[in-house]
Short mmCIF file of C-alpha atoms and ligand atoms in Angstrom, two decimals:
data_model
loop_
_atom_site.label_atom_id
_atom_site.label_comp_id
_atom_site.label_asym_id
_atom_site.label_seq_id
_atom_site.Cartn_x
_atom_site.Cartn_y
_atom_site.Cartn_z
CA MET A 1 4.46 -15.27 9.60
CA LEU A 2 3.63 -14.10 5.81
CA ASN A 3 4.11 -10.42 5.58
CA LEU A 4 3.40 -8.92 2.43
CA ILE A 5 3.35 -5.36 1.09
CA ILE A 6 0.83 -4.50 -1.81
CA PHE A 7 2.30 -1.69 -3.95
CA GLY A 8 1.10 0.19 -6.76
CA PRO A 9 -0.40 3.92 -7.63
CA PRO A 10 -3.54 5.40 -6.38
CA GLY A 11 -6.45 3.71 -8.52
CA SER A 12 -4.26 0.48 -9.11
CA GLY A 13 -6.92 -1.59 -7.18
CA LYS A 14 -4.62 -2.32 -4.29
CA GLY A 15 -7.65 -1.73 -1.68
CA THR A 16 -9.96 -4.14 -3.37
CA GLN A 17 -7.29 -6.89 -3.85
CA SER A 18 -5.82 -6.43 -0.25
CA ALA A 19 -9.48 -7.16 1.05
CA ARG A 20 -9.50 -10.41 -0.82
CA ILE A 21 -5.90 -11.45 0.28
CA VAL A 22 -6.99 -10.70 3.83
CA GLU A 23 -9.72 -13.00 3.61
CA LYS A 24 -8.14 -15.64 1.67
CA TYR A 25 -4.89 -15.80 3.90
CA LYS A 26 -6.12 -14.43 7.07
CA LEU A 27 -3.93 -11.62 7.39
CA THR A 28 -4.19 -8.40 9.34
CA HIS A 29 -4.84 -5.24 6.96
CA LEU A 30 -2.41 -2.39 7.93
CA SER A 31 -3.45 0.66 5.49
CA THR A 32 -2.24 4.04 6.51
CA GLY A 33 -4.69 5.72 4.13
CA ASP A 34 -7.96 3.95 5.85
CA LEU A 35 -6.22 4.94 9.36
CA PHE A 36 -5.92 8.54 8.52
CA ARG A 37 -9.19 8.58 6.82
CA GLU A 38 -10.62 7.12 10.18
CA GLU A 39 -8.87 9.77 12.24
CA MET A 40 -10.34 12.74 9.80
CA GLU A 41 -14.08 11.58 9.77
CA LYS A 42 -13.65 11.52 14.05
CA ASN A 43 -11.86 14.78 13.79
CA THR A 44 -9.28 14.21 16.10
CA PRO A 45 -6.24 16.05 16.71
CA LEU A 46 -4.19 13.34 14.63
CA GLY A 47 -7.12 13.73 11.90
CA GLN A 48 -7.08 17.43 11.52
CA GLU A 49 -3.19 17.50 11.36
CA VAL A 50 -2.92 14.86 8.31
CA ARG A 51 -5.85 16.47 6.63
CA LYS A 52 -3.50 19.35 5.68
CA TYR A 53 -1.58 17.10 3.78
CA ILE A 54 -4.10 14.70 2.52
CA ASP A 55 -6.53 17.32 1.23
CA GLN A 56 -3.34 18.85 -0.96
CA GLY A 57 -2.48 15.31 -2.28
CA LEU A 58 0.79 15.49 -0.35
CA LEU A 59 2.33 12.62 1.83
CA VAL A 60 1.74 13.10 5.29
CA PRO A 61 5.26 13.28 7.12
CA ASP A 62 7.29 10.05 7.67
CA GLU A 63 7.16 10.38 11.33
CA ILE A 64 3.41 10.39 11.78
CA ALA A 65 2.96 7.55 9.20
CA LEU A 66 5.68 5.36 10.87
CA ARG A 67 4.45 6.18 14.56
CA GLU A 68 0.80 5.35 13.67
CA LEU A 69 1.83 2.21 11.48
CA TYR A 70 3.92 1.11 14.56
CA SER A 71 1.34 1.47 17.25
CA ARG A 72 -1.47 -0.20 15.00
CA ALA A 73 1.06 -3.46 13.88
CA SER A 74 2.00 -3.89 17.68
CA GLU A 75 -1.77 -4.67 18.62
CA HIS A 76 -1.57 -7.41 16.23
CA MET A 77 1.75 -9.16 16.78
CA ASP A 78 0.11 -12.68 17.36
CA SER A 79 -1.45 -12.27 13.84
CA PRO A 80 -0.46 -15.11 11.10
CA GLY A 81 0.74 -12.26 9.07
CA PHE A 82 0.30 -8.63 7.66
CA ILE A 83 -0.47 -7.02 4.55
CA PHE A 84 0.75 -3.40 4.49
CA ASP A 85 -1.44 -1.21 2.19
CA GLY A 86 -0.35 2.15 1.16
CA PHE A 87 2.63 1.74 3.41
CA PRO A 88 5.69 2.13 2.84
CA ARG A 89 5.55 5.31 0.66
CA THR A 90 8.81 6.49 0.85
CA ILE A 91 12.68 4.94 1.24
CA VAL A 92 12.76 6.20 4.96
CA GLN A 93 9.65 4.40 5.57
CA ALA A 94 10.93 1.26 4.04
CA GLU A 95 13.85 1.34 5.67
CA ALA A 96 12.40 1.78 9.16
CA LEU A 97 9.65 -0.90 8.42
CA ASP A 98 12.50 -3.41 7.59
CA GLN A 99 14.42 -2.64 10.68
CA MET A 100 11.09 -3.01 12.79
CA LEU A 101 10.45 -6.50 11.13
CA ASN A 102 13.79 -7.71 10.97
CA GLU A 103 14.40 -7.38 14.79
CA ARG A 104 11.51 -9.48 15.40
CA GLU A 105 12.64 -11.90 12.76
CA ILE A 106 9.47 -11.45 10.65
CA PRO A 107 10.36 -9.90 7.46
CA ILE A 108 8.70 -8.91 4.37
CA CYS A 109 8.06 -11.86 2.31
CA LEU A 110 6.77 -10.40 -0.84
CA VAL A 111 6.23 -7.08 -2.42
CA ILE A 112 3.27 -7.24 -4.69
CA SER A 113 3.04 -4.56 -7.51
CA VAL A 114 -0.27 -3.92 -9.11
CA GLU A 115 0.72 -2.46 -12.50
CA VAL A 116 -1.86 -0.05 -14.54
CA ASP A 117 -1.04 2.67 -17.04
CA ARG A 118 -1.59 6.35 -16.31
CA GLU A 119 -4.50 7.05 -18.50
CA GLU A 120 -6.60 3.90 -16.90
CA LEU A 121 -5.41 5.30 -13.20
CA PHE A 122 -6.97 8.58 -13.92
CA LYS A 123 -10.21 7.34 -15.37
CA ARG A 124 -10.45 4.91 -12.27
CA ILE A 125 -9.72 7.41 -9.54
CA ILE A 126 -12.31 9.98 -11.45
CA GLY A 127 -14.86 7.67 -11.27
CA ARG A 128 -14.20 6.69 -7.63
CA GLY A 129 -14.28 10.02 -6.51
CA GLU A 130 -17.65 10.48 -7.94
CA ASP A 131 -18.79 7.63 -5.84
CA SER A 132 -16.67 7.97 -2.85
CA GLY A 133 -16.80 11.71 -2.16
CA ARG A 134 -13.14 11.49 -0.88
CA SER A 135 -11.70 14.91 -0.58
CA ASP A 136 -8.38 13.82 -2.43
CA ASP A 137 -10.21 12.67 -5.51
CA SER A 138 -10.68 15.64 -7.23
CA GLU A 139 -8.72 16.15 -10.65
CA ASP A 140 -6.06 18.51 -9.43
CA ILE A 141 -5.35 16.38 -6.38
CA ILE A 142 -5.13 13.33 -7.96
CA ARG A 143 -2.50 14.81 -10.57
CA ARG A 144 -0.54 15.92 -7.40
CA ARG A 145 -0.76 12.42 -6.04
CA LEU A 146 0.37 10.45 -9.12
CA GLN A 147 3.14 13.05 -9.12
CA VAL A 148 4.04 12.57 -5.61
CA TYR A 149 3.87 8.87 -6.29
CA GLU A 150 6.32 9.00 -9.06
CA GLU A 151 8.88 11.02 -7.01
CA GLN A 152 8.70 9.62 -3.69
CA THR A 153 7.20 6.27 -4.01
CA LEU A 154 8.62 4.66 -7.13
CA PRO A 155 12.18 4.26 -6.05
CA LEU A 156 10.87 1.65 -3.81
CA ILE A 157 10.41 -0.50 -6.91
CA SER A 158 14.45 -0.74 -7.23
CA TYR A 159 14.52 -1.00 -3.28
CA TYR A 160 12.59 -4.17 -3.10
CA LYS A 161 13.81 -5.74 -6.25
CA ASN A 162 17.46 -5.31 -4.94
CA GLN A 163 16.01 -7.30 -1.96
CA GLY A 164 14.69 -10.07 -4.63
CA LYS A 165 11.15 -9.56 -3.04
CA PHE A 166 9.49 -7.73 -5.72
CA VAL A 167 6.39 -9.37 -7.86
CA ALA A 168 4.93 -7.27 -10.91
CA ILE A 169 1.38 -8.17 -11.76
CA ASN A 170 -0.43 -6.83 -14.66
CA GLY A 171 -3.67 -4.95 -13.11
CA MET A 172 -5.32 -3.94 -16.09
CA ALA A 173 -7.30 -7.26 -16.25
CA HIS A 174 -10.51 -8.16 -14.56
CA VAL A 175 -10.42 -7.98 -10.63
CA ASP A 176 -11.08 -11.79 -10.42
CA LYS A 177 -7.72 -12.48 -12.75
CA VAL A 178 -5.61 -10.13 -10.90
CA PHE A 179 -6.50 -11.64 -7.63
CA ALA A 180 -5.82 -15.08 -9.38
CA LYS A 181 -2.41 -13.75 -10.45
CA ILE A 182 -1.68 -12.72 -6.94
CA CYS A 183 -2.66 -15.96 -5.47
CA HIS A 184 -0.45 -17.70 -7.77
CA ALA A 185 2.63 -15.62 -6.50
CA ILE A 186 1.80 -15.99 -3.03
CA ASP A 187 1.15 -19.79 -3.21
CA THR A 188 4.46 -20.27 -5.12
CA TYR A 189 6.02 -18.51 -2.30
CA LEU A 190 4.45 -20.71 0.36
CA GLU A 191 5.32 -23.65 -1.33
CA THR A 192 8.74 -22.97 -2.40
CA LYS A 193 9.98 -20.00 -0.83
CA LYS A 194 10.66 -18.56 -4.46
CA VAL A 195 9.69 -15.28 -5.65
CA VAL A 196 8.00 -15.42 -9.03
CA PRO A 197 9.21 -11.93 -10.42
CA GLU A 198 6.44 -11.34 -13.07
CA VAL A 199 2.85 -12.61 -13.59
CA GLU A 200 1.35 -11.55 -16.97
P1 AMP B 1 -4.32 5.87 0.36
O1 AMP B 1 -5.75 5.69 0.81
O2 AMP B 1 -3.27 4.76 0.63
O3 AMP B 1 -4.14 6.41 -1.16
O4 AMP B 1 -3.73 7.29 1.11
C1 AMP B 1 -4.61 8.62 0.99
C2 AMP B 1 -3.41 9.63 1.48
O5 AMP B 1 -3.04 9.52 2.78
C3 AMP B 1 -2.30 9.80 0.80
O6 AMP B 1 -2.67 10.39 -0.40
C4 AMP B 1 -1.48 10.26 1.51
O7 AMP B 1 -1.42 11.73 1.92
C5 AMP B 1 -1.89 9.68 3.06
N1 AMP B 1 -1.00 8.85 3.29
C6 AMP B 1 -1.42 7.22 3.10
N2 AMP B 1 -0.49 6.40 3.56
C7 AMP B 1 0.64 7.04 3.80
C8 AMP B 1 2.24 6.86 4.10
N3 AMP B 1 2.56 5.56 3.96
N4 AMP B 1 2.88 7.99 4.00
C9 AMP B 1 2.69 9.32 3.92
N5 AMP B 1 1.34 9.50 3.67
C10 AMP B 1 0.28 8.55 3.58
#
């Protein structure tokens, strides 16, 4: 099973790259952000609960994110692999995910980090908010989301570096170029089981 995590701050292009990876490698896309947005659109009790956090740019509590992720993943255990997008976002989530996958002997293979500098991120998310109408893409909320990312999600870099699974990809280039670099890292892993730590 090819299990990947696509990692990066809001606006790094994770969603776009995930869609391409899913198509090429036939993986199941698990995005907790998409899942929560669906629930908010349908205005379900879960949607109402998570909206309180999302609209403020805060993380949804770990137990909710974990429960929903597990429930979605367990529907697709026959898949050739998963791409986790926007999950894990905290060390607690990462440890729980490792436990779940290791018990099933289907561990994470690679953590692909799409790296984009802060100024560019800001420009991209503001632009996206104008197009998408996402309730959490306003300027104040973006600042909060980037701060939450730095405080709660960045520690995952060392967590996965210590496991020798972390691949840094320069995400400032054109989407096609970024995708080519990601494919290079995945194909190298599939052929040699080696992790390329950095693709410039
Ligand atoms: P995203 O589309 O991945 O940027 O997610 C949008 C929002 O959903 C985030 O700003 C969080 O409020 C919430 N969210 C998504 N995934 C998680 C997660 N794994 N843990 C906690 N909150 C999450």
